[in-house]
PDB file of C-alpha atoms in Angstrom:
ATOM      1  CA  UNK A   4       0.000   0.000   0.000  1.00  0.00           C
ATOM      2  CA  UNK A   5       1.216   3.349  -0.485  1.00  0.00           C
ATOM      3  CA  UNK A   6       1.811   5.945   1.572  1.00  0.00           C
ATOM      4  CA  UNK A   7      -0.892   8.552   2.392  1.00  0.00           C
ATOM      5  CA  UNK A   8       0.022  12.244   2.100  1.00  0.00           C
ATOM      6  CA  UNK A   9      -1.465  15.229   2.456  1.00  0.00           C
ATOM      7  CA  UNK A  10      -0.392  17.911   0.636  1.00  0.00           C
ATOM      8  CA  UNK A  11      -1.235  21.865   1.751  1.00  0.00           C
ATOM      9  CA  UNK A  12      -2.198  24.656  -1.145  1.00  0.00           C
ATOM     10  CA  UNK A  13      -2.162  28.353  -0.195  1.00  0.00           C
ATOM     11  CA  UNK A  14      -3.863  29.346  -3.727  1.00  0.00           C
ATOM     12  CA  UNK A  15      -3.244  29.222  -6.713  1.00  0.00           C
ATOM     13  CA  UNK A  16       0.222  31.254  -8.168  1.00  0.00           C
ATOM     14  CA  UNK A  17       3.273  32.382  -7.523  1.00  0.00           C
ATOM     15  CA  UNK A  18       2.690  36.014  -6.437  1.00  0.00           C
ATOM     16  CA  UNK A  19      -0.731  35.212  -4.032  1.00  0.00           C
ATOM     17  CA  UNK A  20      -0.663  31.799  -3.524  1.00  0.00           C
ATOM     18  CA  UNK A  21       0.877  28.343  -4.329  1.00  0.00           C
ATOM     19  CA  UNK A  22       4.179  28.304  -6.665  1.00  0.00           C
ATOM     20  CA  UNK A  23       2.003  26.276  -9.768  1.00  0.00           C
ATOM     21  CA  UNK A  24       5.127  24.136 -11.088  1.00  0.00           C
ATOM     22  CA  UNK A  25       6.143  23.228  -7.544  1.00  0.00           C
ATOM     23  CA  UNK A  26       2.764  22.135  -6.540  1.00  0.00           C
ATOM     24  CA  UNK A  27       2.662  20.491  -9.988  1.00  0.00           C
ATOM     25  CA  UNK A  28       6.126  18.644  -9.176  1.00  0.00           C
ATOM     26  CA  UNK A  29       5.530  17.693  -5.704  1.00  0.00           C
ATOM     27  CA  UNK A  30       2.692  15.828  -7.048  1.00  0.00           C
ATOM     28  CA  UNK A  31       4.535  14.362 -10.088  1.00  0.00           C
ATOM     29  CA  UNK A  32       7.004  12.594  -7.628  1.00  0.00           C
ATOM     30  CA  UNK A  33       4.189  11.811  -5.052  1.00  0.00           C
ATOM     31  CA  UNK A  34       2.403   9.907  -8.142  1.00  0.00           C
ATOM     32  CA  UNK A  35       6.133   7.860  -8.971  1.00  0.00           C
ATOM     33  CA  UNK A  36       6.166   7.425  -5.846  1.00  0.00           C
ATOM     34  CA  UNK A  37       2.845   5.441  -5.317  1.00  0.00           C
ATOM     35  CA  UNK A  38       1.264   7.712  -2.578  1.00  0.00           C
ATOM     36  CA  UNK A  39      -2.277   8.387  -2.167  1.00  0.00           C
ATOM     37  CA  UNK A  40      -2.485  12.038  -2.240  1.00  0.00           C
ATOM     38  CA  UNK A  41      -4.938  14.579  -0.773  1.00  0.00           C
ATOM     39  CA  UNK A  42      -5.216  17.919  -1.043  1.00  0.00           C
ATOM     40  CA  UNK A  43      -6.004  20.581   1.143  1.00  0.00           C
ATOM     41  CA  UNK A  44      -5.930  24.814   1.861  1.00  0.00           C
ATOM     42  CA  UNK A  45      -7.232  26.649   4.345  1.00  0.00           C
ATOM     43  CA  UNK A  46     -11.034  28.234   3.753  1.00  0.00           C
ATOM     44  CA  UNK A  47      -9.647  32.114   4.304  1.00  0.00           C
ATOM     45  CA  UNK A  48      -9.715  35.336   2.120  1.00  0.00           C
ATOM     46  CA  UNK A  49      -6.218  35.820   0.327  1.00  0.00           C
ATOM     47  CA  UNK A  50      -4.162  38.390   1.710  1.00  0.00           C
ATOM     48  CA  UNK A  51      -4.002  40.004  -1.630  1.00  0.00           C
ATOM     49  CA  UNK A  52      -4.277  39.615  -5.029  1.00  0.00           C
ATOM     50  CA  UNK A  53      -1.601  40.162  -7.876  1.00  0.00           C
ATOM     51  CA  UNK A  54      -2.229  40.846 -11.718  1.00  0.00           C
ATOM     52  CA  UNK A  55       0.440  38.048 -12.851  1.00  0.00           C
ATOM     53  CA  UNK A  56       0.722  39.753 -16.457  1.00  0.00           C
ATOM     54  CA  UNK A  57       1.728  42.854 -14.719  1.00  0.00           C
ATOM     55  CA  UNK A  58       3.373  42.291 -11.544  1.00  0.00           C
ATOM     56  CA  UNK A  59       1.090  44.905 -10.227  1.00  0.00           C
ATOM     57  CA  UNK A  60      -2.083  44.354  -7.047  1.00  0.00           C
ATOM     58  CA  UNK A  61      -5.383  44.116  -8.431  1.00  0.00           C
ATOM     59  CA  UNK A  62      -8.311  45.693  -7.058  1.00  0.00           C
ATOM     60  CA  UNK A  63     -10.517  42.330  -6.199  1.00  0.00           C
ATOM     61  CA  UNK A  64     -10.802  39.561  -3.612  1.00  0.00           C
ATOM     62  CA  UNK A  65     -10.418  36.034  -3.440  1.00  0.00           C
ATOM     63  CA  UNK A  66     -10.747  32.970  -1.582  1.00  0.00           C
ATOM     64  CA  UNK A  67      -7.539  30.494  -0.693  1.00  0.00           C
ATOM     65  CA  UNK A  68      -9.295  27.259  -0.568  1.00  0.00           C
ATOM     66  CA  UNK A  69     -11.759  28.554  -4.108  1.00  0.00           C
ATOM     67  CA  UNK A  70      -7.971  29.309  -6.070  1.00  0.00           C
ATOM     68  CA  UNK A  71      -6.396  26.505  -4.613  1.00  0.00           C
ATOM     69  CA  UNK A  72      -9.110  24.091  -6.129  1.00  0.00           C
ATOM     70  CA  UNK A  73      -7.712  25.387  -9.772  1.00  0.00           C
ATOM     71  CA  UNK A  74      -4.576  23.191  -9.119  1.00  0.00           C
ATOM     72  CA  UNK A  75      -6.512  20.425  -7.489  1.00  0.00           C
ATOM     73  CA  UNK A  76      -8.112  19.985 -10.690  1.00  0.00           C
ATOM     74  CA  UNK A  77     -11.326  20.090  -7.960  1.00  0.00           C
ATOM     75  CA  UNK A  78     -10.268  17.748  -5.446  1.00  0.00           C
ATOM     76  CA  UNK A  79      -9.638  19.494  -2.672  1.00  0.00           C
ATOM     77  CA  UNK A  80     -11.344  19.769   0.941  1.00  0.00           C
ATOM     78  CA  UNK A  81     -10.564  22.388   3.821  1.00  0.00           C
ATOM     79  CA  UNK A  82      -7.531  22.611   5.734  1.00  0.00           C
ATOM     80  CA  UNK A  83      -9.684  22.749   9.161  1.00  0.00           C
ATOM     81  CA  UNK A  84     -10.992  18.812   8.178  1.00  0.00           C
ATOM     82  CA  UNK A  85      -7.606  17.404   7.691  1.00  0.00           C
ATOM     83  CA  UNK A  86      -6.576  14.661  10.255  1.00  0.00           C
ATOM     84  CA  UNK A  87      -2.753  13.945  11.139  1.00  0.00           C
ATOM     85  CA  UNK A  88      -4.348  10.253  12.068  1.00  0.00           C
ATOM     86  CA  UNK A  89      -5.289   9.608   8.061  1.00  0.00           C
ATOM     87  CA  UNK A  90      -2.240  10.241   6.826  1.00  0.00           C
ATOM     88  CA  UNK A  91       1.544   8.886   6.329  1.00  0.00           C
ATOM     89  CA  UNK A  92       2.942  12.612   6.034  1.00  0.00           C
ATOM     90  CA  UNK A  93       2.513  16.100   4.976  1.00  0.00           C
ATOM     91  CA  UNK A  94       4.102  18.042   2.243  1.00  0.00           C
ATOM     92  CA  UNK A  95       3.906  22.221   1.409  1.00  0.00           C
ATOM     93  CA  UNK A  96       4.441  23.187  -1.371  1.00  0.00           C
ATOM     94  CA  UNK A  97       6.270  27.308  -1.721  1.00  0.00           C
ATOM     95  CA  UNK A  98       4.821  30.478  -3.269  1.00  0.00           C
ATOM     96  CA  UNK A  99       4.594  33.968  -1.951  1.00  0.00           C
ATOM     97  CA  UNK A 100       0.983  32.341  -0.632  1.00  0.00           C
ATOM     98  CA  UNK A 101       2.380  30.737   2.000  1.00  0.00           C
ATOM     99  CA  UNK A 102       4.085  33.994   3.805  1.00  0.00           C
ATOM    100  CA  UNK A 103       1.306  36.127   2.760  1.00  0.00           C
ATOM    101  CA  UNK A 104      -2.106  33.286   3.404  1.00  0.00           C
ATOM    102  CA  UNK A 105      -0.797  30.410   5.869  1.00  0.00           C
ATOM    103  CA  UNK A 106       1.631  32.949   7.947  1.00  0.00           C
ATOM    104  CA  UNK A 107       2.240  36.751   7.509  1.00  0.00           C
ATOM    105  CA  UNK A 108       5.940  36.219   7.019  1.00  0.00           C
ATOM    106  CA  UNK A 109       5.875  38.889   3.949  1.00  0.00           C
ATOM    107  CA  UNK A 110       4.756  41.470   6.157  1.00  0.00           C
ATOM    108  CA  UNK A 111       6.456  40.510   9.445  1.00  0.00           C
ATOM    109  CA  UNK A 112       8.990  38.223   8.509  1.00  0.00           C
ATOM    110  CA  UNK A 113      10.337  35.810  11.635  1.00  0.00           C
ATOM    111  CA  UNK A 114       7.546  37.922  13.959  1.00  0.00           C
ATOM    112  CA  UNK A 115       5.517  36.866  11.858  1.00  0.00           C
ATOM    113  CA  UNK A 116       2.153  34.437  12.643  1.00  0.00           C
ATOM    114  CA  UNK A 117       1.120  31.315  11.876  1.00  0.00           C
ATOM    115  CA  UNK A 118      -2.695  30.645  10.557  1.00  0.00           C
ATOM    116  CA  UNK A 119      -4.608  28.609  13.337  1.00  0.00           C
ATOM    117  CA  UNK A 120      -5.308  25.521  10.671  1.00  0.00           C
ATOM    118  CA  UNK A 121      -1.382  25.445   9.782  1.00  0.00           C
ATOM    119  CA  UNK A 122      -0.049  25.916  12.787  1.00  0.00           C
ATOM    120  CA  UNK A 123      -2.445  22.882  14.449  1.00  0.00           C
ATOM    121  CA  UNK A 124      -1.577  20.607  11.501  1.00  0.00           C
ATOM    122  CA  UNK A 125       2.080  21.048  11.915  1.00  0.00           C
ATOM    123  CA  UNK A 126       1.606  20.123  15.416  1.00  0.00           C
ATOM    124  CA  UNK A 127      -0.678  17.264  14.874  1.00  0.00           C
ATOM    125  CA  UNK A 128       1.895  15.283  12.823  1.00  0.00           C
ATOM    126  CA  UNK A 129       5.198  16.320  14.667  1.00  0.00           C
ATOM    127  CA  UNK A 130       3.373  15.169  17.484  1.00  0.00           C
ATOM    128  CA  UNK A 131       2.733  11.687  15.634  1.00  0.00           C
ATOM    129  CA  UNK A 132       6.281  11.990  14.254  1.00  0.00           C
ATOM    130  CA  UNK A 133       5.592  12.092  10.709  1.00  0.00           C
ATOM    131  CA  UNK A 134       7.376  13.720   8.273  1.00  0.00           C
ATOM    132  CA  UNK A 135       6.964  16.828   7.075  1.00  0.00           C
ATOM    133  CA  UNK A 136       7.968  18.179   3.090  1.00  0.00           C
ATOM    134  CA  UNK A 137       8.909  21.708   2.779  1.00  0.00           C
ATOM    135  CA  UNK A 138       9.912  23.775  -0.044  1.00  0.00           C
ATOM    136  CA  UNK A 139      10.699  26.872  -1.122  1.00  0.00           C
ATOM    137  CA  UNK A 140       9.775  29.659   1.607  1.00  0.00           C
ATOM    138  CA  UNK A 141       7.841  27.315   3.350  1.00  0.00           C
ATOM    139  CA  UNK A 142      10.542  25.880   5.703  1.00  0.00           C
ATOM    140  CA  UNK A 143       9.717  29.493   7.387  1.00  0.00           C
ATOM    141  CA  UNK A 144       6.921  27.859   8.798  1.00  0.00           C
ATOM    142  CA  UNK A 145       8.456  25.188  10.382  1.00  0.00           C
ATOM    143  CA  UNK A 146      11.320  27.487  11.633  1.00  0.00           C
ATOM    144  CA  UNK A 147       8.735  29.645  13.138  1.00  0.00           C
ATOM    145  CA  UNK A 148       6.604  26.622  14.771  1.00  0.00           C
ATOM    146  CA  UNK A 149       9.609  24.391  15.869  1.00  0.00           C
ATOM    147  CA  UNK A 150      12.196  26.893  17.586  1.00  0.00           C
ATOM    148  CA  UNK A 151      15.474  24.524  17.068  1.00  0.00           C
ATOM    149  CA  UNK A 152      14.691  22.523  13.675  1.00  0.00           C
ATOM    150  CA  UNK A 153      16.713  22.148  11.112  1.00  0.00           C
ATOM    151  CA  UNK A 154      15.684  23.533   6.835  1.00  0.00           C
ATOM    152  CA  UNK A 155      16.976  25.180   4.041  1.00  0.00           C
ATOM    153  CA  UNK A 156      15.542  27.497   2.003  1.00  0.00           C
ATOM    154  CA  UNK A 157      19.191  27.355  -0.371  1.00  0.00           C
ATOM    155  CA  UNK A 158      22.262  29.221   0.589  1.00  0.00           C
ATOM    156  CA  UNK A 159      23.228  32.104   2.942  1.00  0.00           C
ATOM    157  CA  UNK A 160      24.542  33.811   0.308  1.00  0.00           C
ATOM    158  CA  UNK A 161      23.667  35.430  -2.870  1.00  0.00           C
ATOM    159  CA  UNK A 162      26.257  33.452  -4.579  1.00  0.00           C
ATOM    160  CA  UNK A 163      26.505  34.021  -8.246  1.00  0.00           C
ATOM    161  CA  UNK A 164      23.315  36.141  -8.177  1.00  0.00           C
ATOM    162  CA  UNK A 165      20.994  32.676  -7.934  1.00  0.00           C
ATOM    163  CA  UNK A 166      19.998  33.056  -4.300  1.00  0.00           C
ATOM    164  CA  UNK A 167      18.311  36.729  -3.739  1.00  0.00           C
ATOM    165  CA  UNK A 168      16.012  36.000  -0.809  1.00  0.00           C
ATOM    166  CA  UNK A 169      19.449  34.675   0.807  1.00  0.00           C
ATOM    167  CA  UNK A 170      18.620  37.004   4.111  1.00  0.00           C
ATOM    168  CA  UNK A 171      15.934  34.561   4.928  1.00  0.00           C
ATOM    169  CA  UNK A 172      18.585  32.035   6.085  1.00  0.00           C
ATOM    170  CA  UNK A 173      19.448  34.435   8.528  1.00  0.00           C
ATOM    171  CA  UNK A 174      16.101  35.168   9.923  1.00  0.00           C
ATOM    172  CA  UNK A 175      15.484  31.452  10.148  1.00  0.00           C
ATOM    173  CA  UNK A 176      18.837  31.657  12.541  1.00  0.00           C
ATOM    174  CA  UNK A 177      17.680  34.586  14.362  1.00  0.00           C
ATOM    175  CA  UNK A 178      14.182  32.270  15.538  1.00  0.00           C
ATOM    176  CA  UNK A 179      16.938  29.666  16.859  1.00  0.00           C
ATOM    177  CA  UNK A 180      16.510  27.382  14.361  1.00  0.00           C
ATOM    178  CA  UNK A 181      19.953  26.141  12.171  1.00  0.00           C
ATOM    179  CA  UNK A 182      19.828  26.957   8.398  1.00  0.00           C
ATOM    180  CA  UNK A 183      21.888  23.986   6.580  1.00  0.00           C
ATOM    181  CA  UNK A 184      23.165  25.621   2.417  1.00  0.00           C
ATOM    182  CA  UNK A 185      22.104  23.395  -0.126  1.00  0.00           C
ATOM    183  CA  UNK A 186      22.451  23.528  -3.473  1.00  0.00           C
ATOM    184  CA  UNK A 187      18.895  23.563  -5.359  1.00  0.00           C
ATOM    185  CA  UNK A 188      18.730  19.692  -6.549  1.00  0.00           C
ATOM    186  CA  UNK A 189      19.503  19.058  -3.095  1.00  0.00           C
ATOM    187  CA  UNK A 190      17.714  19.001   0.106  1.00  0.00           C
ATOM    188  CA  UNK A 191      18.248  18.866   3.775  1.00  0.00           C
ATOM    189  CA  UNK A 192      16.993  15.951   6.449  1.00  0.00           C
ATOM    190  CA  UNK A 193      16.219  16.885  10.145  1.00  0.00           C
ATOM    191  CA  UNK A 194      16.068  13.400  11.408  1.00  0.00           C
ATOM    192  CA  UNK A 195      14.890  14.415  15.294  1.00  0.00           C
ATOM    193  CA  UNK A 196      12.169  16.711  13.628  1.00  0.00           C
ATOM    194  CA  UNK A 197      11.419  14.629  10.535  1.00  0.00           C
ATOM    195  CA  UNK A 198      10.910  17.876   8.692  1.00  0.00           C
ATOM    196  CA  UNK A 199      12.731  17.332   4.698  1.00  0.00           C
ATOM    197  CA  UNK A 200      13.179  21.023   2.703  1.00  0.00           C
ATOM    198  CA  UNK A 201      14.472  21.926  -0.311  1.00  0.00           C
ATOM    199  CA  UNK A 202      15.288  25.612  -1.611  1.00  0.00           C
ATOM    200  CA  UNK A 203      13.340  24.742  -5.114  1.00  0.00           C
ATOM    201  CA  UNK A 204      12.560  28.517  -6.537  1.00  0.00           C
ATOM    202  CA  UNK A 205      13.911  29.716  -3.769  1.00  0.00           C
ATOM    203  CA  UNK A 206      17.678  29.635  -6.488  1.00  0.00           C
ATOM    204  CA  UNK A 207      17.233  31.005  -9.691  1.00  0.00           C
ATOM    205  CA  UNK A 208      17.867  27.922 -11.418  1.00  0.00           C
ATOM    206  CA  UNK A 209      16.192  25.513 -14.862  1.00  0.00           C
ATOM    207  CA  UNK A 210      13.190  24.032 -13.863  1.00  0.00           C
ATOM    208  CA  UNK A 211      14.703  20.700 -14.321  1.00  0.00           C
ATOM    209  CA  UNK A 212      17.240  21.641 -11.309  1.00  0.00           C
ATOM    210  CA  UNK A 213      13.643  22.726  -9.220  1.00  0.00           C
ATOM    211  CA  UNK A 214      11.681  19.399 -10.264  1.00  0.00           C
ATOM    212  CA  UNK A 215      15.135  16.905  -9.323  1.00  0.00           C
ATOM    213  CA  UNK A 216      15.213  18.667  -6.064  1.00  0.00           C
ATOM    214  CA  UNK A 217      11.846  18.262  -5.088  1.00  0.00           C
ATOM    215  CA  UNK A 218      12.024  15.006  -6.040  1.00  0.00           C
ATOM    216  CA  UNK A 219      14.489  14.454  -3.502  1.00  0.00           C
ATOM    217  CA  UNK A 220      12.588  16.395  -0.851  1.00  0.00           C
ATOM    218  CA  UNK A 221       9.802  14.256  -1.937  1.00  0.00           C
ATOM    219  CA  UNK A 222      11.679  10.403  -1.881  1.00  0.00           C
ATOM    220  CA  UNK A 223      13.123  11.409   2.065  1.00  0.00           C
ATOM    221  CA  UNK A 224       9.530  12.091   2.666  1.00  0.00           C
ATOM    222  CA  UNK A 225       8.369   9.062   1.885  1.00  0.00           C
ATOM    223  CA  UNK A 226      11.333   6.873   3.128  1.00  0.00           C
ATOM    224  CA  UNK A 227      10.495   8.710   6.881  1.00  0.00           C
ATOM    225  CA  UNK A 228       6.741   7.825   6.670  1.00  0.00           C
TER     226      UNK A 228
END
C-alpha cells in the first residue's frame, strides 16, 4: 500500500498563492512514488491579489481554498478537516501564498504568525512523528513553529546572483533554528524533527534543477513515513 500524504495549497500562483510548477512537481514525484495524495488549503480570504501579467495588485478579492481548487483539478477539501491520524505525512508546497495566506511572514517576517489551521496541523503530525515536506519559503513555517529545527531554504549567500532572498537564512537563525546551504537539486533531512526542505525557486535555477530537487525532498519524505 502506499503511503498517504497530504499535501497543503495556499492558492493558486506564484505572487498570491501556491508556486504552480512546484505544486505540480511535488505531485509528479508523489504519483512515482505510489502515494495516495490529498489535497487541502485553508477556507480564508487571500491576503491580496496580484495581476500576474503585470506584476502589479489588483483591485478584487479572493478565496484560498476557491484558487487553490484550480490546481486540485477540484479535489480538494478544507484545511480545518484534515486529520494527522489519516495520513503517512505532509508536504507544502512554496509560493509567496504561503508567507502572505498560511503565515504573515511577507509582512512581518520571523515575527511573523502562523494561521490557526497550519499551525495545528504542523503540530498534529510532529506530534505523531511524521514527516513533514517543505519547499521553497515554506521551511519558514516550520522554523517559526519548531524553535530549534533544522531547513533550508538554499544558501546564505547570494552566490553568483541565484539566491536573492538569501537574508531569509538568517532570519530562520535569528528564531533559533539552524539553516543547513544546499544547493537547489539538493535538500536537507532533520532526522529528530522529521521535517525534509528543499530551496526549489527559492535559487534562480532551470526548472529541471527545481523538479530533481523536489524530487528528492519528496523520496526522504516518503522513506520517513
Amino acid at each position: 500500500m502506499g503511503k498517504r500524504v497530504a499535501l497543503v495549497l495556499a492558492g493558486c500562483g506564484v505572487f498570491d498563492g501556491s508556486e504552480i510548477h512546484e505544486a505540480s512537481a511535488a505531485l509528479v514525484h508523489l504519483s512515482r512514488g505510489g502515494a495516495e495524495v490529498k489535497i487541502f488549503a485553508p477556507n480564508i480570504e487571500q491576503r491580496d491579489v496580484v495581476n500576474h501579467l503585470k506584476g502589479i495588485p489588483a483591485e478584487e478579492k479572493r478565496n484560498v481554498l476557491v484558487e487553490s481548487a484550480r490546481l486540485a483539478r477540484g479535489n480538494i477539501q478544507d484545511l480545518a478537516e484534515l486529520k494527522a491520524s489519516e495520513f503517512d505525512a505532509v508536504i507544502f508546497p512554496g509560493g509567496f501564498g504561503v508567507a502572505k495566506n498560511l503565515c504573515s511572514w511577507a509582512v512581518d517576517g520571523k515575527n511573523c504568525t502562523v494561521n490557526e489551521h497550519v499551525n495545528s496541523t504542523l503540530q498534529a503530525f510532529h506530534s505523531a512523528k511524521k514527516p513533514i515536506g517543505l519547499c521553497c519559503i515554506s521551511p519558514v513555517l516550520a522554523a517559526k513553529v519548531f524553535p530549534g529545527c533544522e531547513v533550508t531554504v538554499g544558501q546564505d549567500k547570494n552566490v553568483d546572483g541565484r539566491f536573492p532572498d538569501a537574508e531569509t537564512a538568517s532570519a530562520i537563525a535569528e528564531l533559533g533554528c539552524k539553516h543547513i546551504c544546499k544547493n537547489v537539486n539538493e535538500s536537507h533531512v532533520d532526522k529528530a524533527n522529521k521535517i525534509v526542505t528543499t530551496c526549489a525557486f527559492m535559487c534562480k535555477a532551470p526548472l529541471h534543477e527545481i523538479f530533481d530537487g523536489i524530487g528528492t525532498m519528496v523520496q526522504e519524505v516518503l522513506k520517513l513515513a
